[in-house]
XYZ file of C-alpha atoms in Angstrom:
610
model
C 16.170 144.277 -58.735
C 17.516 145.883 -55.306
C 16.101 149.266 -56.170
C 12.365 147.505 -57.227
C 12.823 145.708 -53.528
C 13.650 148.525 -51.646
C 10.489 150.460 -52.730
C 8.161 147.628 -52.768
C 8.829 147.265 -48.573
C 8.795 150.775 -48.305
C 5.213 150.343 -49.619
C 4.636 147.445 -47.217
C 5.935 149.422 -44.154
C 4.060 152.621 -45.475
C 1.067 150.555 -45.332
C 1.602 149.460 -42.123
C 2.745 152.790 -40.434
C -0.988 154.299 -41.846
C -1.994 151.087 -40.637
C -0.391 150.983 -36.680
C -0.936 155.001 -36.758
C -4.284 155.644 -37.446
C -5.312 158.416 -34.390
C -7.787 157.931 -32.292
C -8.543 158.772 -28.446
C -6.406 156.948 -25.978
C -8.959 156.623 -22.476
C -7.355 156.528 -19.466
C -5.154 153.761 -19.189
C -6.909 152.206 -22.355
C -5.676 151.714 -25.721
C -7.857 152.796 -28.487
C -5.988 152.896 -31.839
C -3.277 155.022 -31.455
C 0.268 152.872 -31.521
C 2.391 155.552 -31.818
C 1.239 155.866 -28.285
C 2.391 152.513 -26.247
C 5.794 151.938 -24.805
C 7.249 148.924 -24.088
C 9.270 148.575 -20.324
C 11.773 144.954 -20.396
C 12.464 144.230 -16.766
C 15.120 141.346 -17.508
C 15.778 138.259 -15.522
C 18.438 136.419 -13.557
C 22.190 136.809 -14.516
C 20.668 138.974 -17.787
C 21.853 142.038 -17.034
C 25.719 143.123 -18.170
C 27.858 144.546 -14.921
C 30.406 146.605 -15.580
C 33.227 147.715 -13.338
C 33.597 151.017 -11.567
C 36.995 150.117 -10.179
C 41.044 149.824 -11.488
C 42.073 146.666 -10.609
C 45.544 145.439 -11.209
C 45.359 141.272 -12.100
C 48.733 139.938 -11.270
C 50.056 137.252 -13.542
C 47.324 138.101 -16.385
C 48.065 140.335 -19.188
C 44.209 141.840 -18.903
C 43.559 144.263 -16.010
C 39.858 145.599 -15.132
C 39.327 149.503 -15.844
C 36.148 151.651 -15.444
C 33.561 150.640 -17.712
C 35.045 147.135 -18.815
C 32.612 144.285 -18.843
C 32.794 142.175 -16.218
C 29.264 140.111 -16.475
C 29.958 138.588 -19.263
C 33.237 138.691 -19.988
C 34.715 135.008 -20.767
C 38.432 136.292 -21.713
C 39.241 137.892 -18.520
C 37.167 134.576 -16.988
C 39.372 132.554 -18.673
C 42.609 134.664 -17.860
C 42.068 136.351 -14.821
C 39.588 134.655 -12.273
C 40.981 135.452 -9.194
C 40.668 139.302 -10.565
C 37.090 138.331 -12.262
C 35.831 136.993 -9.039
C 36.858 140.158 -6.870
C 34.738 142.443 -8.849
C 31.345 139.695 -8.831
C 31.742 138.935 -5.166
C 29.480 140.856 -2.345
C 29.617 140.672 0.979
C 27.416 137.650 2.645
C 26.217 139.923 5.191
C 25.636 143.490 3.989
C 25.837 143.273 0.551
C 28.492 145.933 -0.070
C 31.408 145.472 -2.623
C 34.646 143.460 -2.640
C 37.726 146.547 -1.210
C 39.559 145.885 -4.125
C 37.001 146.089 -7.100
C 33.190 146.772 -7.216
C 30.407 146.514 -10.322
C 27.581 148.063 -11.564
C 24.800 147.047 -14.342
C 25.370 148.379 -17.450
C 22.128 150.896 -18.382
C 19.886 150.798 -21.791
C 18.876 147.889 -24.525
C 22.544 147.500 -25.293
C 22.884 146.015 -21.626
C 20.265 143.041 -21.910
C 20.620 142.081 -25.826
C 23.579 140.180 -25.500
C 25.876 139.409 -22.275
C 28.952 139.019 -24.306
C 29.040 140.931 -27.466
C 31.325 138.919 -29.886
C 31.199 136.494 -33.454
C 30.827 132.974 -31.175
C 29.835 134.696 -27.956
C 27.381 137.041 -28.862
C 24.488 134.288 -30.332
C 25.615 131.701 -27.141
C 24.582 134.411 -24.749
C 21.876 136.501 -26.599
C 18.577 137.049 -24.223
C 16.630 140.361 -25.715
C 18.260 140.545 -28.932
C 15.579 138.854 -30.898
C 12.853 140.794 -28.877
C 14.432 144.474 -29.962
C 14.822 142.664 -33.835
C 11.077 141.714 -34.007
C 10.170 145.719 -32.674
C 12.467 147.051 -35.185
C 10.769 145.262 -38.235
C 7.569 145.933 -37.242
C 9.172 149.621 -36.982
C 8.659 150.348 -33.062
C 10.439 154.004 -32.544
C 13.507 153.651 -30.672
C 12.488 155.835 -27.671
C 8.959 153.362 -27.213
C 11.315 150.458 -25.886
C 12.784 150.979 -22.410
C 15.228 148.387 -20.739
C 15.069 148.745 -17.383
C 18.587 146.576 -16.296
C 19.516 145.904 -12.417
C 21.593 144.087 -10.379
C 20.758 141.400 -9.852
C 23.012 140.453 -6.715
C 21.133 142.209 -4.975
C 17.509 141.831 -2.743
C 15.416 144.041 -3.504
C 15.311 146.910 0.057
C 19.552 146.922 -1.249
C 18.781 147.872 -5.474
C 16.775 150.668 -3.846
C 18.781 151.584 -0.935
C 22.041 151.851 -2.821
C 20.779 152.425 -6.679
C 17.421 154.411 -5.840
C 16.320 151.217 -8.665
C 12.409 151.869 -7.639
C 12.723 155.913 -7.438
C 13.892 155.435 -11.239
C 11.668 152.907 -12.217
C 8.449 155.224 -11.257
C 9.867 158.222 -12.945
C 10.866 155.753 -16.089
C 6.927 155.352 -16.709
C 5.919 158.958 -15.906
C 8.140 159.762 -18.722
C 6.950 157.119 -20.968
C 3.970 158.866 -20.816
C 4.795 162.487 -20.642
C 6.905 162.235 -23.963
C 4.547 159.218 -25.452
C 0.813 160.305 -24.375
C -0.110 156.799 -23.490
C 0.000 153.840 -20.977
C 3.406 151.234 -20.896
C 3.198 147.497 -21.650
C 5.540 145.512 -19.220
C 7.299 142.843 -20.125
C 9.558 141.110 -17.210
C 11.040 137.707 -17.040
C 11.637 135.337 -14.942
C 13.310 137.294 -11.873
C 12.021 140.140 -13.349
C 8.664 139.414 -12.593
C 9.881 139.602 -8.978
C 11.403 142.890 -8.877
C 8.014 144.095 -10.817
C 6.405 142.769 -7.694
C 8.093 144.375 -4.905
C 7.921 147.546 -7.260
C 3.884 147.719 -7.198
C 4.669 147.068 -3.020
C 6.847 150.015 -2.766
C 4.641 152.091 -5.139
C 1.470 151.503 -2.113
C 3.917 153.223 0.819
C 5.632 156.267 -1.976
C 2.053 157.671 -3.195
C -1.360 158.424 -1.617
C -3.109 154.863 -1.208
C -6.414 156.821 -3.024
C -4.264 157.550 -6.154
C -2.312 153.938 -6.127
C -4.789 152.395 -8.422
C -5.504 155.362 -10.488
C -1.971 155.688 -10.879
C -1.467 151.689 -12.265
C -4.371 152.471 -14.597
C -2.766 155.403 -16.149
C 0.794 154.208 -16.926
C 0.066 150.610 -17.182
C -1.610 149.576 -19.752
C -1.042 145.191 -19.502
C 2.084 143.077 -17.649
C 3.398 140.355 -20.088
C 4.841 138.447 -17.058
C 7.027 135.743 -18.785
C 8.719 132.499 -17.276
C 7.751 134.131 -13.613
C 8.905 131.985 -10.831
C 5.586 132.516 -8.667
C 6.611 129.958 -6.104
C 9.898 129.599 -6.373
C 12.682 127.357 -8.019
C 14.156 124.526 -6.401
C 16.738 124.761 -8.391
C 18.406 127.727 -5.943
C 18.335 125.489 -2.960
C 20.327 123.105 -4.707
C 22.927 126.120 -6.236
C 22.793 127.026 -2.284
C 24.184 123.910 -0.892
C 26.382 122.521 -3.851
C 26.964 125.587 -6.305
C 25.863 126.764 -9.419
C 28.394 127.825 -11.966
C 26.282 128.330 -15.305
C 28.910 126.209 -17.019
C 31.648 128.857 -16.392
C 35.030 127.630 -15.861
C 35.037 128.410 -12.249
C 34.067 125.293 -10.254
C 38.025 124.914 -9.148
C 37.480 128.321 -6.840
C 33.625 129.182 -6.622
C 33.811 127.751 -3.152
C 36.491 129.631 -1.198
C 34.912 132.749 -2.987
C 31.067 131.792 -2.152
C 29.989 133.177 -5.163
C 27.750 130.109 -5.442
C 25.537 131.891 -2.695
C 25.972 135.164 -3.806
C 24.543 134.628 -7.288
C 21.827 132.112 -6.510
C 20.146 133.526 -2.737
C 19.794 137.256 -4.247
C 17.218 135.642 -7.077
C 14.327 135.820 -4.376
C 12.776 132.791 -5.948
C 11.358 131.600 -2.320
C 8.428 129.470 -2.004
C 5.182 131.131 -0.667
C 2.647 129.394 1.482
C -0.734 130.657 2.279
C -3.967 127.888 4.591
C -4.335 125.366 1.686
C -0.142 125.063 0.957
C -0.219 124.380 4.514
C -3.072 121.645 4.863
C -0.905 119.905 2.156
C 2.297 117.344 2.100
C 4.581 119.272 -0.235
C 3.441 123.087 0.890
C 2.051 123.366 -2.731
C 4.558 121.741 -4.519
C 4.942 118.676 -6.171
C 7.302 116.983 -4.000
C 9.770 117.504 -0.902
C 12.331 119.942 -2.023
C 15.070 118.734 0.375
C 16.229 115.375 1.423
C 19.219 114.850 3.684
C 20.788 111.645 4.578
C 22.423 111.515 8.330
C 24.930 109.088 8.586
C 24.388 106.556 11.802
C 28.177 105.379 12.396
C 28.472 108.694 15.247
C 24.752 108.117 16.065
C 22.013 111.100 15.148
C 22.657 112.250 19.541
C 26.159 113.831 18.090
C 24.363 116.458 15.638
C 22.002 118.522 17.946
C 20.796 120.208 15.517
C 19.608 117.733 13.678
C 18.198 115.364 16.338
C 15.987 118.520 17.343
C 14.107 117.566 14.147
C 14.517 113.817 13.699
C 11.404 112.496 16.044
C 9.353 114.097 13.914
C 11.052 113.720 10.521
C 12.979 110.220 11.285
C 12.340 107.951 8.136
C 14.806 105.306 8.666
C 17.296 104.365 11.901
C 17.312 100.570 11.497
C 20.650 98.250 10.654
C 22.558 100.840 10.870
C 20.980 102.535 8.089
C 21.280 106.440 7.517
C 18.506 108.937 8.983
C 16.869 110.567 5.786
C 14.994 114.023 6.870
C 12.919 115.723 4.269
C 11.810 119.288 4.450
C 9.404 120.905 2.439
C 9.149 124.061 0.737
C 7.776 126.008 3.704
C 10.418 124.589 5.786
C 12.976 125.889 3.565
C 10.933 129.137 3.743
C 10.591 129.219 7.396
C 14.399 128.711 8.171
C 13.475 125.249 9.616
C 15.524 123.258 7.037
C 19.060 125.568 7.879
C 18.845 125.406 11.203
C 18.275 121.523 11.122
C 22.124 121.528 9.258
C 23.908 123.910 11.130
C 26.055 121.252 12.333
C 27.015 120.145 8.830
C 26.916 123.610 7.420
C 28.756 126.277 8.443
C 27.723 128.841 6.073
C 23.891 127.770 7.166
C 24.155 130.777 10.002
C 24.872 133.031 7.286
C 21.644 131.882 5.042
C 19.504 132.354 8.158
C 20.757 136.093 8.378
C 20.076 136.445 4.926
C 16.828 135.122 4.795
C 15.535 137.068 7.673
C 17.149 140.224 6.905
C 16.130 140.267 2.704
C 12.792 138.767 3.603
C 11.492 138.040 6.958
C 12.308 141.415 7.988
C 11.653 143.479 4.638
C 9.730 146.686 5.377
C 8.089 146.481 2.310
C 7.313 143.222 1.157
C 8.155 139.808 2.871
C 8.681 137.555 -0.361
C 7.669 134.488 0.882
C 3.701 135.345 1.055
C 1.340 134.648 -1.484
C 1.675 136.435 -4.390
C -2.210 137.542 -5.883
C -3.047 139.122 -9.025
C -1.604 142.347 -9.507
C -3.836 145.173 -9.562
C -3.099 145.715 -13.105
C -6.345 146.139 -15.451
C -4.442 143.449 -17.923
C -2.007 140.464 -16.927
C -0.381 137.924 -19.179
C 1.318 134.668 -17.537
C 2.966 132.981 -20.229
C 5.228 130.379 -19.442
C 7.150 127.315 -21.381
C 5.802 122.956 -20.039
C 6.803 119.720 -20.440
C 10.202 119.868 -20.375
C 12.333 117.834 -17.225
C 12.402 119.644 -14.749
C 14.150 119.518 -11.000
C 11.821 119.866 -8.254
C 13.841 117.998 -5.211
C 16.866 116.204 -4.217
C 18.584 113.590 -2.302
C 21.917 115.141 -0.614
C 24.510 113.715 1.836
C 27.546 114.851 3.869
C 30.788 114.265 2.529
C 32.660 114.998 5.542
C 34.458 117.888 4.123
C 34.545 121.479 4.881
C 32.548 123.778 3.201
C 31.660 124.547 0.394
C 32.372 120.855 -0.682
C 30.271 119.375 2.779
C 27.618 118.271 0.646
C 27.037 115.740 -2.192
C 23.995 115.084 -4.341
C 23.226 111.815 -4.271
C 19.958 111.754 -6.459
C 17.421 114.173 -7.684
C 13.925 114.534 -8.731
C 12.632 115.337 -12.007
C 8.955 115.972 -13.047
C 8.078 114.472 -16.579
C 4.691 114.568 -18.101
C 2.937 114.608 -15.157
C 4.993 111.899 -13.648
C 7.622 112.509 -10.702
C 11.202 109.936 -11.512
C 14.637 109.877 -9.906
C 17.840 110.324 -11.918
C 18.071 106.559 -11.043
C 14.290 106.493 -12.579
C 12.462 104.955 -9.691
C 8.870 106.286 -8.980
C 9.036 109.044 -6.266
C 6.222 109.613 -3.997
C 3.931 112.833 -4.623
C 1.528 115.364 -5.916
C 2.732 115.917 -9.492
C 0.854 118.327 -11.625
C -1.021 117.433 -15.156
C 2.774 118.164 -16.976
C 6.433 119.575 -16.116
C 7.906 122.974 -15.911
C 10.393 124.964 -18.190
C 14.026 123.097 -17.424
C 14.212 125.547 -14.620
C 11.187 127.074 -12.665
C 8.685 123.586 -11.623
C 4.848 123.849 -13.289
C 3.240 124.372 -9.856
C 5.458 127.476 -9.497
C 4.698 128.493 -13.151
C 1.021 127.669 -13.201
C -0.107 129.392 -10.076
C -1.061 132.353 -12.293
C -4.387 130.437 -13.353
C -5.317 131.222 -9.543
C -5.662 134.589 -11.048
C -8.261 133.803 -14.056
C -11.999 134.495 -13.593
C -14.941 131.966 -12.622
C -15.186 131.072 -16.448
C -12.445 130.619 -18.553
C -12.040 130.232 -22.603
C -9.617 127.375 -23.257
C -7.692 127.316 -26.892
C -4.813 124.958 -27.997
C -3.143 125.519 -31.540
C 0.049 124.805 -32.874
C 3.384 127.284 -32.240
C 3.695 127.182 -36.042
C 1.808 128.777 -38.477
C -1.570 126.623 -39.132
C -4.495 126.780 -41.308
C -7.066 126.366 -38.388
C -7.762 122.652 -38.621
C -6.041 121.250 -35.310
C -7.258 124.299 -33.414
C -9.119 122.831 -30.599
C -11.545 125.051 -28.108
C -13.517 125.362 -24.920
C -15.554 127.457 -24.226
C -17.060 128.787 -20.791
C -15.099 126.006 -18.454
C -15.792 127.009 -14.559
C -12.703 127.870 -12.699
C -12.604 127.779 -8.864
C -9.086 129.303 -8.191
C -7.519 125.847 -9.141
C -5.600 124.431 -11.901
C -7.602 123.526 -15.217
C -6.600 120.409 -17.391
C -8.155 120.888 -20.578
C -9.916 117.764 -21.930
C -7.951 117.894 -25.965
C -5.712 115.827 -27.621
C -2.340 116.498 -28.780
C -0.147 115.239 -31.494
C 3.527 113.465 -30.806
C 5.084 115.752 -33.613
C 3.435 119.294 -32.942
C 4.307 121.908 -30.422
C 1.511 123.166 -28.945
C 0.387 126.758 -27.011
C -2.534 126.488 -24.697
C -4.281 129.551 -24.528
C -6.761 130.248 -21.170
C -8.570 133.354 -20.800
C -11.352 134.879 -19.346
C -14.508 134.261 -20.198
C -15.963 135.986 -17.573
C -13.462 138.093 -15.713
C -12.861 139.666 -12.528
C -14.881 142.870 -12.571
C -12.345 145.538 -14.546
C -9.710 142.697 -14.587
C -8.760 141.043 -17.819
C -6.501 137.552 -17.592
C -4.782 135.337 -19.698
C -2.269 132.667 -18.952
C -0.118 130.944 -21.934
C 1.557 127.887 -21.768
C 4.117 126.978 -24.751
C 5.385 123.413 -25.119
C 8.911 122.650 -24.935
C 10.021 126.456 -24.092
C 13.211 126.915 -22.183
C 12.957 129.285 -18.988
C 16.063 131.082 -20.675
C 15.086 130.971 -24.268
C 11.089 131.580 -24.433
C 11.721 135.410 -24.469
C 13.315 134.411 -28.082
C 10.506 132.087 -29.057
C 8.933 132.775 -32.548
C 5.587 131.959 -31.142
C 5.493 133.850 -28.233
C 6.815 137.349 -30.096
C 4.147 136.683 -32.787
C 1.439 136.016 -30.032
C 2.538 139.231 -27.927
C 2.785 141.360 -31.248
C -1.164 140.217 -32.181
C -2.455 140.771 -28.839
C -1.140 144.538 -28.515
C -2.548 144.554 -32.265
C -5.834 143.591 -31.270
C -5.869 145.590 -28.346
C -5.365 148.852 -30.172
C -8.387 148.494 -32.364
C -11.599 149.855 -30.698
C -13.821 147.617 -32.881
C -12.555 144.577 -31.974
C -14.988 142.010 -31.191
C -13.777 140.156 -28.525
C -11.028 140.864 -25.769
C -8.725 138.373 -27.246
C -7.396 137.890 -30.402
C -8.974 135.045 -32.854
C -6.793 131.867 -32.677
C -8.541 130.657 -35.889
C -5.527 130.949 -38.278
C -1.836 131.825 -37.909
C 0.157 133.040 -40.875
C 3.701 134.302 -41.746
C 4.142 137.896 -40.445
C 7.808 138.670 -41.589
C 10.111 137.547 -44.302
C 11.434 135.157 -41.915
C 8.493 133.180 -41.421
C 8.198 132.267 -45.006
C 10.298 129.443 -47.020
C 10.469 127.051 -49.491
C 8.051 124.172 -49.858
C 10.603 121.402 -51.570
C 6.939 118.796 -52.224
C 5.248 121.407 -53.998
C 8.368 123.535 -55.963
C 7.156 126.561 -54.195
C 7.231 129.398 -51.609
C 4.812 128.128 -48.527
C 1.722 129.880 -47.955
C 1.367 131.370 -51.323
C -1.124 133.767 -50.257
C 1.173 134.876 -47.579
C 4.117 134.570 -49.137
C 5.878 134.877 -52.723
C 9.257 133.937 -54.639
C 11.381 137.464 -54.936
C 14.810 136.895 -55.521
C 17.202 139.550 -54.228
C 20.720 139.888 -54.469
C 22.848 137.797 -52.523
C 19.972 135.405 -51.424
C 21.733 132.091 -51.299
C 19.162 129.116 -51.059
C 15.279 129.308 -52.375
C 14.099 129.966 -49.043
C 15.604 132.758 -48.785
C 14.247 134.402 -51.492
C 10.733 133.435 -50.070
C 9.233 137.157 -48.550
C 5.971 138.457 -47.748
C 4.139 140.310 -50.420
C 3.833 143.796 -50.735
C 0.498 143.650 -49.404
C 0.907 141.938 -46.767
C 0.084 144.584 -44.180
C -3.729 144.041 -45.144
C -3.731 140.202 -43.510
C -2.683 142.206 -40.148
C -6.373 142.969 -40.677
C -7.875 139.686 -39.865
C -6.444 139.430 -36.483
C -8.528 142.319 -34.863
């Protein structure tokens, strides 16, 4: 039975191969049938890079010492057992970014580096990120040279990954030989921070080549940017990690303060907040809420913090009884420096942030982060991003009257849920919330500005995650768009996860848009989402077929694609989507569902999606 399965998916993936590898012409910067032509560039988020150490470091009182080439980010044994050691090669220094004298790391370099942060039997699934993305090109047999990880360090601002790594020098030469040894265009797919390094990379690219061969150059090595979970305006979850820590549930709350690797880890992400006239003519600079709010005690009087009574006429809320002055500060007074200047009196380290903040991006040559980010000048761009989840967008903090890092307490925070803004203590909190939440992490109006990018008229499709049949597929067609956000008029049911699908009806002249929106997908975890691999794999499918109908594919029907996606259908004694999927038992299958698998000719239904 093993020998009659082995050469009935070799059939199946010879069918596909004549299938994916038909030749025909690839225009410039187009895709026209060839496959064997695309490669794929990962530009990984936040914290999903492995460091490694370039350093011997003796750990006193710990039986593990760090050595060249040891794994420092993620390593949870030497975490556990040597900290103090641990810490020394994470930390950089506040002011210049340069490593700790007795131990310094780098990122580790190909797939291997952004698959899994900590390789091990329990570790290894609790910190996977891109393992499930490399999995899903393997099956669908992507060569191993047409998927390029392209890992950083993320510590760092951007001017410092190119000043010390030459990160931007060997990104450009990473898709000139993409296509010098492919013949085709890349597809990039960056997440979450990601998505910010792309960014300042298209900035740099304007000042290293001729501005006449910029664009020509972005049409022939860049085929489409899959920008995933991108933090467009920010998170306001890195203000709060800036003023009270974030540890990522490690075990290092007990010394994260002396060290400040709270600010190290969480000010290098660049998610700022950008503000442009209509951010401005607004309460909230374009968000939903204020991001800050900071109690003043009244017992010394607000005259004994000049820094703060500098701002209070303006921003007073409350002085009577004895009660405390609340100040709240917006996301362009975050942006500005207005809200660290106004603590400087309760926050030492605040003199530090404002060096940081005008040095990495006041001051950057290149590109000052906090301005409005447009459309890329990319032929195709993809914002997909995960709703309705609770998310933080602001918070209530105090002093405690200690030194820092411990000077400040949260006293309350602000979550938006379903298109609702509610307090931990779940009071009603003033604001502009948007039509539903963000991802657990990044807010909606950060995620959503994206559909700023879409053209005037805009195809609107909502269909289940899941495989379906069709018959809850619901559709718009033609909706105007006037560089705003666009609330679909469809219903949804309690018990099905849903992905909205807007694209352009009528584009941008040469542009093509889309912007996905997945219910219920975690900022970390959508770049493992079933849904959003099978999406991204039918798109590219689409795209490579030059007698494809439409510039999107159909949305009409969604069935299983690998063995995975089938199983057992208890009700009717049977494999689900028989015409999908069939009952082959195989050696060492241990339940029915596993013995559920595509059939042989299941490369064909690949068909109906062009």
């Amino acid at each position: 039975m093993g020998g009659e399965e082995r050469k009935r998916r070799r059939l199946a993936m010879t069918l596909t191969a004549v299938l994916f590898l038909g030749i025909l012409e690839l225009g410039e910067g187009e895709l026209k049938g060839d496959y064997s032509k695309i490669s794929g560039i990962i530009i990984p988020g936040f914290a999903s890079t492995q460091l490694r150490a370039w350093s011997i470091l003796d750990c006193p009182y710990s039986p593990l010492d760090f050595n060249p080439l040891d794994l420092v980010w993620l390593d949870t044994t030497k975490l556990l057992s040597a900290v103090n050691c641990w810490l020394k090669c994470m930390l950089l220094d506040p002011y210049n970014q340069t490593d700790h004298p007795e131990c310094k790391s780098r990122p580790d370099s190909g797939l291997s580096a952004i698959t899994e942060l900590d390789p091990g039997y329990i570790t290894g699934p609790l910190s996977s990120v891109w393992k499930e993305w490399v999995k899903w090109c393997i099956e669908f047999g992507i060569e191993a040279n047409a998927i390029i990880a392209v890992p950083y360090d993320w510590r760092l601002p951007p001017s410092m990954l190119e000043e010390r790594d030459l990160y931007f020098h060997k990104l450009k030469l990473t898709f000139e030989t993409a296509l010098k040894l492919r013949g085709g265009p890349s597809i990039v797919f960056a997440h979450s921070l990601g998505n910010n390094v792309f960014r300042y990379f298209l900035e740099w690219l304007k000042l290293e080549i001729a501005p006449k061969q910029y664009i020509q150059w972005l049409d022939d090595h860049i085929y489409a940017y899959f920008a995933v979970g991108a933090p467009l305006l920010g998170s306001t979850e890195t203000v709060k990690a800036l003023l009270s820590g974030n540890t990522f549930g490690l075990p290092v709350s007990e010394v994260s303060g002396n060290s400040s690797i709270d600010v190290q880890f969480i000010w290098k992400r660049h998610q700022t907040y950008h503000c442009e006239e209509k951010e401005f003519q607004s309460n909230y600079s374009g968000f939903s809420t204020n991001i800050i709010n900071i109690e003043i005690p009244s017992t010394r009087g607000i005259d004994a913090y000049p820094s703060v009574s500098e701002f209070a006429e303006s921003n007073l809320s409350s002085m009577e009884c004895g009660l405390p002055t609340q100040l709240s500060f917006s996301a362009r007074e975050i942006a500005d420096g207005t809200f660290f200047k106004a603590i400087e009196d309760y926050d030492s380290d605040s003199k530090r942030t404002l060096h940081q903040l005008k040095k990495s991006y006041h001051d950057d040559p290149v590109l000052n982060p906090l301005t409005p980010w447009d459309r890329p000048p990319i032929k195709n761009v993809f914002c997909i991003y995960g709703v309705d989840s609770r998310t933080e967008v602001g918070y209530y903090f105090a002093p405690s009257g200690k030194p820092y890092p411990d000077n400040w307490i949260i006293t309350d925070i602000i979550y938006e849920i379903e298109g609702s803004l509610l307090s931990r203590s779940g009071n009603q909190v003033e604001g502009n919330p948007g039509t539903t939440s963000g991802d657990e992490t990044v807010p909606y109006h950060s995620l959503s500005w994206c559909k700023n990018w879409l053209g005037p008229r805009v195809n609107i499709t909502r269909a289940p995650q899941s495989e379906h049949d069709g018959s809850d597929v619901q559709v718009e067609l033609n909706v105007e768009h006037h560089n705003e956000d666009i609330v679909p008029n469809m219903t949804r049911s309690p018990r099905v996860k849903y992905i909205t699908f807007y694209e352009d009806s009528e584009s941008i002249p040469g542009k093509r848009t889309a912007v996905w929106e997945l219910d219920k997908a975690n900022h970390r975890n959508i770049v493992r989402s079933p849904a959003l691999m099978r999406e991204l794999w039918l798109q590219i499918w689409h795209d490579i077929h030059v007698d494809a109908p439409s510039d999107f594919v159909t949305k009409a029907k969604r069935g299983p694609l690998r063995d995975d996606d089938c199983y057992w259908d208890y009700g009717k004694a049977r494999c689900a989507w028989p015409e999908y999927c069939e009952y082959r038992y195989v050696f060492g299958d241990v339940h029915l569902g596993q013995s559920c698998r595509l059939r042989s000719s299941s490369a064909d239904t690949l068909l109906h999606y062009v």
